[in-house]
Tab-separated table of C-alpha atoms in Angstrom:
chain	number	residue	atom	x	y	z
A	1	UNK	CA	-117.920	-29.764	42.436
A	2	UNK	CA	-120.239	-30.391	39.525
A	3	UNK	CA	-123.716	-30.281	40.976
A	4	UNK	CA	-125.480	-30.533	44.311
A	5	UNK	CA	-129.178	-31.289	44.512
A	6	UNK	CA	-131.766	-31.582	47.238
A	7	UNK	CA	-135.095	-33.083	46.239
A	8	UNK	CA	-138.141	-35.046	47.134
A	9	UNK	CA	-138.690	-37.115	44.004
A	10	UNK	CA	-140.737	-35.044	41.587
A	11	UNK	CA	-139.809	-31.734	43.235
A	12	UNK	CA	-136.119	-31.056	42.602
A	13	UNK	CA	-134.237	-28.133	44.043
A	14	UNK	CA	-130.785	-27.641	42.590
A	15	UNK	CA	-127.810	-25.563	43.681
A	16	UNK	CA	-124.935	-25.710	41.219
A	17	UNK	CA	-121.225	-25.437	41.943
A	18	UNK	CA	-121.365	-25.932	45.712
A	19	UNK	CA	-118.542	-27.668	47.512
A	20	UNK	CA	-119.524	-31.002	49.066
A	21	UNK	CA	-118.981	-29.806	52.635
A	22	UNK	CA	-120.672	-26.542	51.763
A	23	UNK	CA	-123.681	-28.491	50.518
A	24	UNK	CA	-124.015	-30.200	53.878
A	25	UNK	CA	-123.995	-26.892	55.741
A	26	UNK	CA	-126.466	-25.275	53.352
A	27	UNK	CA	-128.910	-28.147	53.636
A	28	UNK	CA	-128.656	-28.310	57.404
A	29	UNK	CA	-129.430	-24.615	57.582
A	30	UNK	CA	-132.226	-24.830	55.027
A	31	UNK	CA	-133.975	-27.941	56.255
A	32	UNK	CA	-133.086	-28.113	59.927
A	33	UNK	CA	-131.942	-31.733	59.603
A	34	UNK	CA	-131.711	-33.281	63.047
A	35	UNK	CA	-130.612	-36.614	64.478
A	36	UNK	CA	-133.581	-38.506	62.982
A	37	UNK	CA	-134.223	-37.342	59.465
A	38	UNK	CA	-137.792	-36.951	58.307
A	39	UNK	CA	-139.116	-37.407	61.844
A	40	UNK	CA	-142.710	-36.270	62.247
A	41	UNK	CA	-143.579	-35.889	58.564
A	42	UNK	CA	-143.525	-39.494	57.352
A	43	UNK	CA	-140.521	-38.903	55.104
A	44	UNK	CA	-137.010	-40.318	55.125
A	45	UNK	CA	-133.901	-38.455	53.994
A	46	UNK	CA	-130.804	-39.992	52.425
A	47	UNK	CA	-127.675	-38.037	51.525
A	48	UNK	CA	-125.662	-39.434	48.637
A	49	UNK	CA	-121.978	-38.509	48.265
A	50	UNK	CA	-120.998	-39.843	44.843
A	51	UNK	CA	-118.337	-39.529	42.196
A	52	UNK	CA	-119.255	-37.480	39.151
A	53	UNK	CA	-119.601	-40.277	36.587
A	54	UNK	CA	-122.756	-41.784	38.134
A	55	UNK	CA	-124.621	-38.480	38.378
A	56	UNK	CA	-126.907	-38.890	35.350
A	57	UNK	CA	-127.926	-42.463	36.094
A	58	UNK	CA	-128.552	-41.721	39.768
A	59	UNK	CA	-130.412	-38.450	39.472
A	60	UNK	CA	-132.577	-39.439	36.525
A	61	UNK	CA	-133.449	-43.088	37.175
A	62	UNK	CA	-131.794	-44.782	40.165
A	63	UNK	CA	-133.084	-42.422	42.862
A	64	UNK	CA	-136.654	-42.266	41.500
A	65	UNK	CA	-136.555	-46.055	41.141
A	66	UNK	CA	-135.518	-46.538	44.739
A	67	UNK	CA	-138.078	-43.986	45.929
A	68	UNK	CA	-140.849	-46.028	44.295
A	69	UNK	CA	-139.433	-49.222	45.790
A	70	UNK	CA	-139.209	-47.680	49.278
A	71	UNK	CA	-142.710	-46.220	49.050
A	72	UNK	CA	-144.128	-49.598	48.076
A	73	UNK	CA	-142.227	-51.371	50.850
A	74	UNK	CA	-142.739	-48.919	53.710
A	75	UNK	CA	-145.391	-46.419	52.639
A	76	UNK	CA	-142.876	-43.609	53.220
A	77	UNK	CA	-141.460	-40.945	50.930
A	78	UNK	CA	-137.712	-40.592	50.647
A	79	UNK	CA	-135.954	-37.306	50.077
A	80	UNK	CA	-132.450	-37.266	48.563
A	81	UNK	CA	-129.647	-34.813	49.135
A	82	UNK	CA	-127.170	-35.391	46.294
A	83	UNK	CA	-123.546	-34.375	45.908
A	84	UNK	CA	-121.370	-35.307	42.911
A	85	UNK	CA	-117.654	-34.674	42.673
A	86	UNK	CA	-114.387	-36.267	41.626
A	87	UNK	CA	-114.016	-39.439	43.686
A	88	UNK	CA	-110.916	-38.448	45.644
A	89	UNK	CA	-112.318	-34.993	46.358
A	90	UNK	CA	-115.634	-36.504	47.464
A	91	UNK	CA	-113.895	-38.930	49.796
A	92	UNK	CA	-111.854	-36.137	51.356
A	93	UNK	CA	-114.997	-33.999	51.733
A	94	UNK	CA	-116.670	-36.786	53.721
A	95	UNK	CA	-113.591	-37.007	55.945
A	96	UNK	CA	-113.763	-33.223	56.401
A	97	UNK	CA	-117.349	-33.315	57.612
A	98	UNK	CA	-119.730	-33.754	54.683
A	99	UNK	CA	-122.509	-35.886	56.210
A	100	UNK	CA	-123.082	-38.360	53.367
A	101	UNK	CA	-125.052	-41.433	54.426
A	102	UNK	CA	-123.906	-43.468	51.418
A	103	UNK	CA	-120.571	-43.041	49.645
A	104	UNK	CA	-120.544	-44.082	45.980
A	105	UNK	CA	-116.940	-43.742	44.850
A	106	UNK	CA	-114.676	-44.726	41.996
A	107	UNK	CA	-112.177	-46.987	43.731
A	108	UNK	CA	-111.482	-48.958	46.878
A	109	UNK	CA	-108.813	-46.562	48.089
A	110	UNK	CA	-111.298	-43.718	48.403
A	111	UNK	CA	-113.572	-45.923	50.528
A	112	UNK	CA	-110.630	-47.200	52.563
A	113	UNK	CA	-109.740	-43.586	53.419
A	114	UNK	CA	-113.145	-43.474	55.136
A	115	UNK	CA	-112.432	-46.789	56.865
A	116	UNK	CA	-109.156	-45.414	58.274
A	117	UNK	CA	-111.040	-42.423	59.659
A	118	UNK	CA	-113.563	-44.685	61.378
A	119	UNK	CA	-116.434	-43.549	59.139
A	120	UNK	CA	-117.039	-46.804	57.227
A	121	UNK	CA	-117.022	-50.345	58.626
A	122	UNK	CA	-113.774	-52.215	57.937
A	123	UNK	CA	-115.834	-55.165	56.639
A	124	UNK	CA	-117.636	-53.095	54.018
A	125	UNK	CA	-116.567	-55.528	51.262
A	126	UNK	CA	-117.834	-58.646	53.011
A	127	UNK	CA	-121.418	-58.306	51.785
A	128	UNK	CA	-123.048	-58.997	48.414
A	129	UNK	CA	-120.935	-58.189	45.389
A	130	UNK	CA	-117.800	-57.497	47.489
A	131	UNK	CA	-119.000	-53.945	47.973
A	132	UNK	CA	-119.305	-53.292	44.225
A	133	UNK	CA	-122.273	-51.802	42.394
A	134	UNK	CA	-120.922	-51.167	38.863
A	135	UNK	CA	-118.408	-52.405	36.329
A	136	UNK	CA	-116.946	-50.828	33.220
A	137	UNK	CA	-113.736	-50.995	31.189
A	138	UNK	CA	-111.051	-48.462	30.282
A	139	UNK	CA	-111.222	-47.479	26.606
A	140	UNK	CA	-109.843	-44.838	24.248
A	141	UNK	CA	-112.278	-42.242	22.915
A	142	UNK	CA	-111.365	-40.932	19.460
A	143	UNK	CA	-112.571	-38.300	17.013
A	144	UNK	CA	-115.234	-39.223	14.412
A	145	UNK	CA	-113.627	-41.309	11.701
A	146	UNK	CA	-110.606	-41.869	13.971
A	147	UNK	CA	-108.350	-39.567	11.900
A	148	UNK	CA	-105.369	-40.249	14.169
A	149	UNK	CA	-105.814	-43.999	13.428
A	150	UNK	CA	-105.614	-45.022	17.066
A	151	UNK	CA	-106.113	-48.732	17.686
A	152	UNK	CA	-104.194	-49.506	20.882
A	153	UNK	CA	-102.168	-48.013	23.723
A	154	UNK	CA	-98.959	-47.667	21.720
A	155	UNK	CA	-100.742	-45.362	19.282
A	156	UNK	CA	-101.244	-42.813	22.070
A	157	UNK	CA	-97.457	-42.460	22.269
A	158	UNK	CA	-96.970	-41.516	18.612
A	159	UNK	CA	-95.519	-38.053	17.911
A	160	UNK	CA	-98.185	-35.378	17.547
A	161	UNK	CA	-101.036	-37.294	19.243
A	162	UNK	CA	-102.711	-35.249	21.991
A	163	UNK	CA	-104.072	-37.339	24.885
A	164	UNK	CA	-106.452	-36.452	27.715
A	165	UNK	CA	-107.160	-38.089	31.043
A	166	UNK	CA	-107.923	-36.522	34.438
A	167	UNK	CA	-105.548	-35.880	37.320
A	168	UNK	CA	-105.045	-38.908	39.625
A	169	UNK	CA	-104.482	-36.572	42.573
A	170	UNK	CA	-108.205	-35.727	42.497
A	171	UNK	CA	-109.885	-38.282	40.256
A	172	UNK	CA	-110.350	-41.975	40.930
A	173	UNK	CA	-111.160	-42.393	37.261
A	174	UNK	CA	-107.689	-41.154	36.390
A	175	UNK	CA	-106.131	-43.952	38.412
A	176	UNK	CA	-108.194	-46.547	36.584
A	177	UNK	CA	-107.082	-44.998	33.278
A	178	UNK	CA	-103.409	-44.868	34.188
A	179	UNK	CA	-103.517	-48.350	35.691
A	180	UNK	CA	-104.940	-49.690	32.435
A	181	UNK	CA	-101.977	-48.300	30.489
A	182	UNK	CA	-99.466	-49.392	33.104
A	183	UNK	CA	-101.058	-52.845	33.387
A	184	UNK	CA	-101.080	-53.391	29.631
A	185	UNK	CA	-97.319	-52.893	29.633
A	186	UNK	CA	-96.768	-54.869	32.813
A	187	UNK	CA	-98.808	-57.886	31.694
A	188	UNK	CA	-97.789	-57.944	28.045
A	189	UNK	CA	-96.539	-61.427	28.871
A	190	UNK	CA	-98.899	-62.583	31.651
A	191	UNK	CA	-96.427	-65.219	32.775
A	192	UNK	CA	-93.619	-62.686	33.289
A	193	UNK	CA	-94.733	-59.238	34.506
A	194	UNK	CA	-92.362	-56.576	33.177
A	195	UNK	CA	-92.166	-53.356	35.270
A	196	UNK	CA	-89.697	-51.845	32.791
A	197	UNK	CA	-92.124	-52.267	29.898
A	198	UNK	CA	-94.929	-50.857	32.060
A	199	UNK	CA	-92.908	-47.771	32.936
A	200	UNK	CA	-91.852	-47.310	29.312
A	201	UNK	CA	-95.400	-47.436	27.960
A	202	UNK	CA	-96.764	-45.097	30.625
A	203	UNK	CA	-93.840	-42.715	30.130
A	204	UNK	CA	-94.423	-42.464	26.388
A	205	UNK	CA	-98.179	-41.913	26.757
A	206	UNK	CA	-97.783	-39.410	29.607
A	207	UNK	CA	-95.439	-37.362	27.413
A	208	UNK	CA	-98.388	-36.796	25.041
A	209	UNK	CA	-100.946	-35.841	27.710
A	210	UNK	CA	-102.047	-32.286	26.923
A	211	UNK	CA	-104.611	-31.719	29.701
A	212	UNK	CA	-105.511	-33.196	33.088
A	213	UNK	CA	-108.815	-32.010	34.565
A	214	UNK	CA	-109.885	-32.719	38.141
A	215	UNK	CA	-112.556	-35.311	37.247
A	216	UNK	CA	-113.498	-37.747	34.518
A	217	UNK	CA	-116.614	-35.745	33.683
A	218	UNK	CA	-114.622	-32.531	33.281
A	219	UNK	CA	-112.045	-34.335	31.153
A	220	UNK	CA	-114.826	-35.511	28.843
A	221	UNK	CA	-116.158	-31.962	28.579
A	222	UNK	CA	-112.692	-30.725	27.584
A	223	UNK	CA	-112.452	-33.422	24.913
A	224	UNK	CA	-115.881	-32.479	23.561
A	225	UNK	CA	-114.737	-28.866	23.239
A	226	UNK	CA	-112.091	-30.049	20.775
A	227	UNK	CA	-108.931	-30.509	22.847
A	228	UNK	CA	-106.799	-33.531	21.996
A	229	UNK	CA	-107.005	-36.444	19.587
A	230	UNK	CA	-107.923	-39.118	22.122
A	231	UNK	CA	-109.258	-39.462	25.665
A	232	UNK	CA	-108.592	-42.344	28.030
A	233	UNK	CA	-111.840	-42.855	29.905
A	234	UNK	CA	-114.559	-45.195	31.093
A	235	UNK	CA	-116.540	-46.924	28.371
A	236	UNK	CA	-119.758	-45.832	30.078
A	237	UNK	CA	-118.822	-42.146	29.759
A	238	UNK	CA	-118.703	-42.471	25.978
A	239	UNK	CA	-121.884	-44.528	25.800
A	240	UNK	CA	-123.597	-41.855	27.892
A	241	UNK	CA	-122.631	-39.224	25.313
A	242	UNK	CA	-124.195	-41.452	22.661
A	243	UNK	CA	-127.370	-41.731	24.752
A	244	UNK	CA	-127.526	-37.992	25.403
A	245	UNK	CA	-126.878	-36.708	21.897
A	246	UNK	CA	-128.016	-39.594	19.748
A	247	UNK	CA	-124.674	-39.432	17.968
A	248	UNK	CA	-122.173	-42.236	18.411
A	249	UNK	CA	-119.150	-41.285	20.507
A	250	UNK	CA	-116.494	-43.405	18.786
A	251	UNK	CA	-114.073	-45.356	20.888
A	252	UNK	CA	-111.483	-48.102	20.672
A	253	UNK	CA	-111.245	-51.021	23.091
A	254	UNK	CA	-107.519	-51.770	23.479
A	255	UNK	CA	-106.399	-55.368	23.069
A	256	UNK	CA	-105.538	-55.438	26.777
A	257	UNK	CA	-107.357	-53.230	29.271
A	258	UNK	CA	-108.535	-52.974	32.856
A	259	UNK	CA	-111.910	-53.880	34.325
A	260	UNK	CA	-113.269	-50.991	36.385
A	261	UNK	CA	-115.073	-51.883	39.604
A	262	UNK	CA	-117.123	-49.194	41.354
A	263	UNK	CA	-117.741	-49.535	45.120
A	264	UNK	CA	-120.349	-48.130	47.481
A	265	UNK	CA	-120.561	-48.183	51.267
A	266	UNK	CA	-122.665	-46.916	54.153
A	267	UNK	CA	-121.061	-44.103	56.160
A	268	UNK	CA	-121.762	-45.557	59.582
A	269	UNK	CA	-121.123	-42.387	61.567
A	270	UNK	CA	-123.660	-40.468	59.472
A	271	UNK	CA	-126.463	-43.017	59.545
A	272	UNK	CA	-125.998	-43.454	63.284
A	273	UNK	CA	-126.329	-39.708	63.782
A	274	UNK	CA	-129.279	-39.411	61.392
A	275	UNK	CA	-131.104	-42.568	62.463
A	276	UNK	CA	-131.565	-43.697	58.859
A	277	UNK	CA	-129.470	-46.838	58.577
A	278	UNK	CA	-132.435	-48.900	57.401
A	279	UNK	CA	-133.065	-46.729	54.338
A	280	UNK	CA	-129.321	-46.521	53.584
A	281	UNK	CA	-128.956	-50.320	53.724
A	282	UNK	CA	-132.057	-50.758	51.568
A	283	UNK	CA	-130.592	-48.336	49.021
A	284	UNK	CA	-127.354	-50.322	48.769
A	285	UNK	CA	-129.373	-53.526	48.344
A	286	UNK	CA	-131.453	-51.852	45.632
A	287	UNK	CA	-128.343	-50.871	43.661
A	288	UNK	CA	-127.583	-54.566	43.156
A	289	UNK	CA	-131.094	-55.573	42.092
A	290	UNK	CA	-131.818	-56.504	38.489
A	291	UNK	CA	-133.916	-53.336	38.115
A	292	UNK	CA	-131.085	-51.019	39.168
A	293	UNK	CA	-128.439	-52.969	37.281
A	294	UNK	CA	-130.481	-52.650	34.084
A	295	UNK	CA	-130.742	-48.891	34.655
A	296	UNK	CA	-126.977	-48.631	35.124
A	297	UNK	CA	-126.461	-50.721	32.004
A	298	UNK	CA	-128.718	-48.355	30.074
A	299	UNK	CA	-126.351	-45.556	31.124
A	300	UNK	CA	-123.355	-47.416	29.736
A	301	UNK	CA	-122.075	-49.421	32.704
A	302	UNK	CA	-121.435	-53.144	32.498
A	303	UNK	CA	-123.647	-55.043	34.968
A	304	UNK	CA	-122.361	-57.146	37.836
A	305	UNK	CA	-124.127	-60.083	36.169
A	306	UNK	CA	-123.041	-60.286	32.517
A	307	UNK	CA	-126.346	-61.972	31.643
A	308	UNK	CA	-127.952	-58.532	31.968
A	309	UNK	CA	-125.821	-57.069	29.167
A	310	UNK	CA	-128.076	-55.702	26.415
A	311	UNK	CA	-127.992	-57.161	22.902
A	312	UNK	CA	-125.330	-55.581	20.750
A	313	UNK	CA	-122.951	-54.703	23.583
A	314	UNK	CA	-119.406	-54.697	22.232
A	315	UNK	CA	-117.435	-57.785	23.266
A	316	UNK	CA	-114.746	-57.620	25.903
A	317	UNK	CA	-111.137	-57.461	24.669
A	318	UNK	CA	-108.883	-60.511	24.294
A	319	UNK	CA	-107.121	-59.556	27.536
A	320	UNK	CA	-109.197	-58.090	30.368
A	321	UNK	CA	-107.278	-57.823	33.626
A	322	UNK	CA	-108.251	-56.717	37.123
A	323	UNK	CA	-106.579	-54.793	39.912
A	324	UNK	CA	-105.974	-58.096	41.670
A	325	UNK	CA	-103.761	-59.192	38.773
A	326	UNK	CA	-101.771	-55.976	39.142
A	327	UNK	CA	-101.157	-56.748	42.797
A	328	UNK	CA	-104.035	-54.769	44.316
A	329	UNK	CA	-104.545	-51.103	45.132
A	330	UNK	CA	-102.056	-50.909	47.984
A	331	UNK	CA	-99.227	-52.206	45.816
A	332	UNK	CA	-100.108	-50.065	42.795
A	333	UNK	CA	-100.565	-46.877	44.822
A	334	UNK	CA	-97.099	-47.337	46.306
A	335	UNK	CA	-95.537	-48.403	43.007
A	336	UNK	CA	-97.155	-45.795	40.782
A	337	UNK	CA	-98.652	-42.833	42.683
A	338	UNK	CA	-96.753	-42.369	45.949
A	339	UNK	CA	-93.830	-39.911	45.978
A	340	UNK	CA	-91.107	-41.410	43.820
A	341	UNK	CA	-93.549	-43.834	42.179
A	342	UNK	CA	-93.687	-44.354	38.438
A	343	UNK	CA	-96.389	-41.839	37.521
A	344	UNK	CA	-95.344	-39.379	40.205
A	345	UNK	CA	-91.764	-39.303	38.924
A	346	UNK	CA	-92.862	-39.051	35.284
A	347	UNK	CA	-95.254	-36.205	36.029
A	348	UNK	CA	-92.709	-34.355	38.150
A	349	UNK	CA	-90.092	-34.740	35.423
A	350	UNK	CA	-92.466	-33.488	32.704
A	351	UNK	CA	-93.399	-30.445	34.820
A	352	UNK	CA	-89.708	-29.683	35.265
A	353	UNK	CA	-89.147	-29.741	31.521
A	354	UNK	CA	-92.105	-27.408	30.959
A	355	UNK	CA	-90.801	-24.777	33.395
């Protein structure tokens, strides 16, 4: 868990390093949250369960922006209870009892886990934007000056190159990263997908992976501390480092890479219990407005509408593919991550060699 925060905009109260479910219990004890949140004091309360990568954009700009919008529309204040974690861990925390009203996760599978548990409506993708709120692309972060001379995926497999990406057992971002490598091999010839080439490329890169943290944000922190020559990550993570430090975080856009699509959904069981579905639905609508999309773009994401891209944004690669072109999440999870799948077998084999 990276950070948990409870705040009325302008008056933050932060508790670091709390588990997502633990956060829920602490806040219930501290605030006495009942079935209708904010009842009697003119305030509304919205609990956000999000993956770690959106934390900065949400806490600093998106939530204050929505609070102003909601105040103007309804005359009411909105209080946020925020939890940020690796996407898979966040999804499992919600299943285990963390009362998030809105789930903002890294991939469809983590939302579909909530659907299977009866927490999210099965038609969550039928609305605007197919349930998506952000886009990005998978890129390769390199050291200043790119001393390892990394230009594409094959370069990550060269002898002596140390590679970082997070663990797909906990991080949705890791699956996007691995899928980008696997897909680049699979779709080398778009007319004839080649599973052997995909396995070969992923195998050679995985052999050079020197560290797998539990989340994309933690993986970036490890890279910044000097581990490895390259990090496979979201483009927006590197642009955020640039924004934070004012120093360019160099990266390479591979010639073929994967478009990242970030979903969000209302947790129906929570909003029904809390009586705050209206504010949760308004928040999801706000995330797709031009105002919110421009904020997300300022934090490095690519907007749902490409016309909102800022001047100077680096062009997309010659080959940008989607999960649909790879056969969808169900197919890839079975083919790559399930027991006996490509990545699972490669990782198990590499662990065996290390022991």
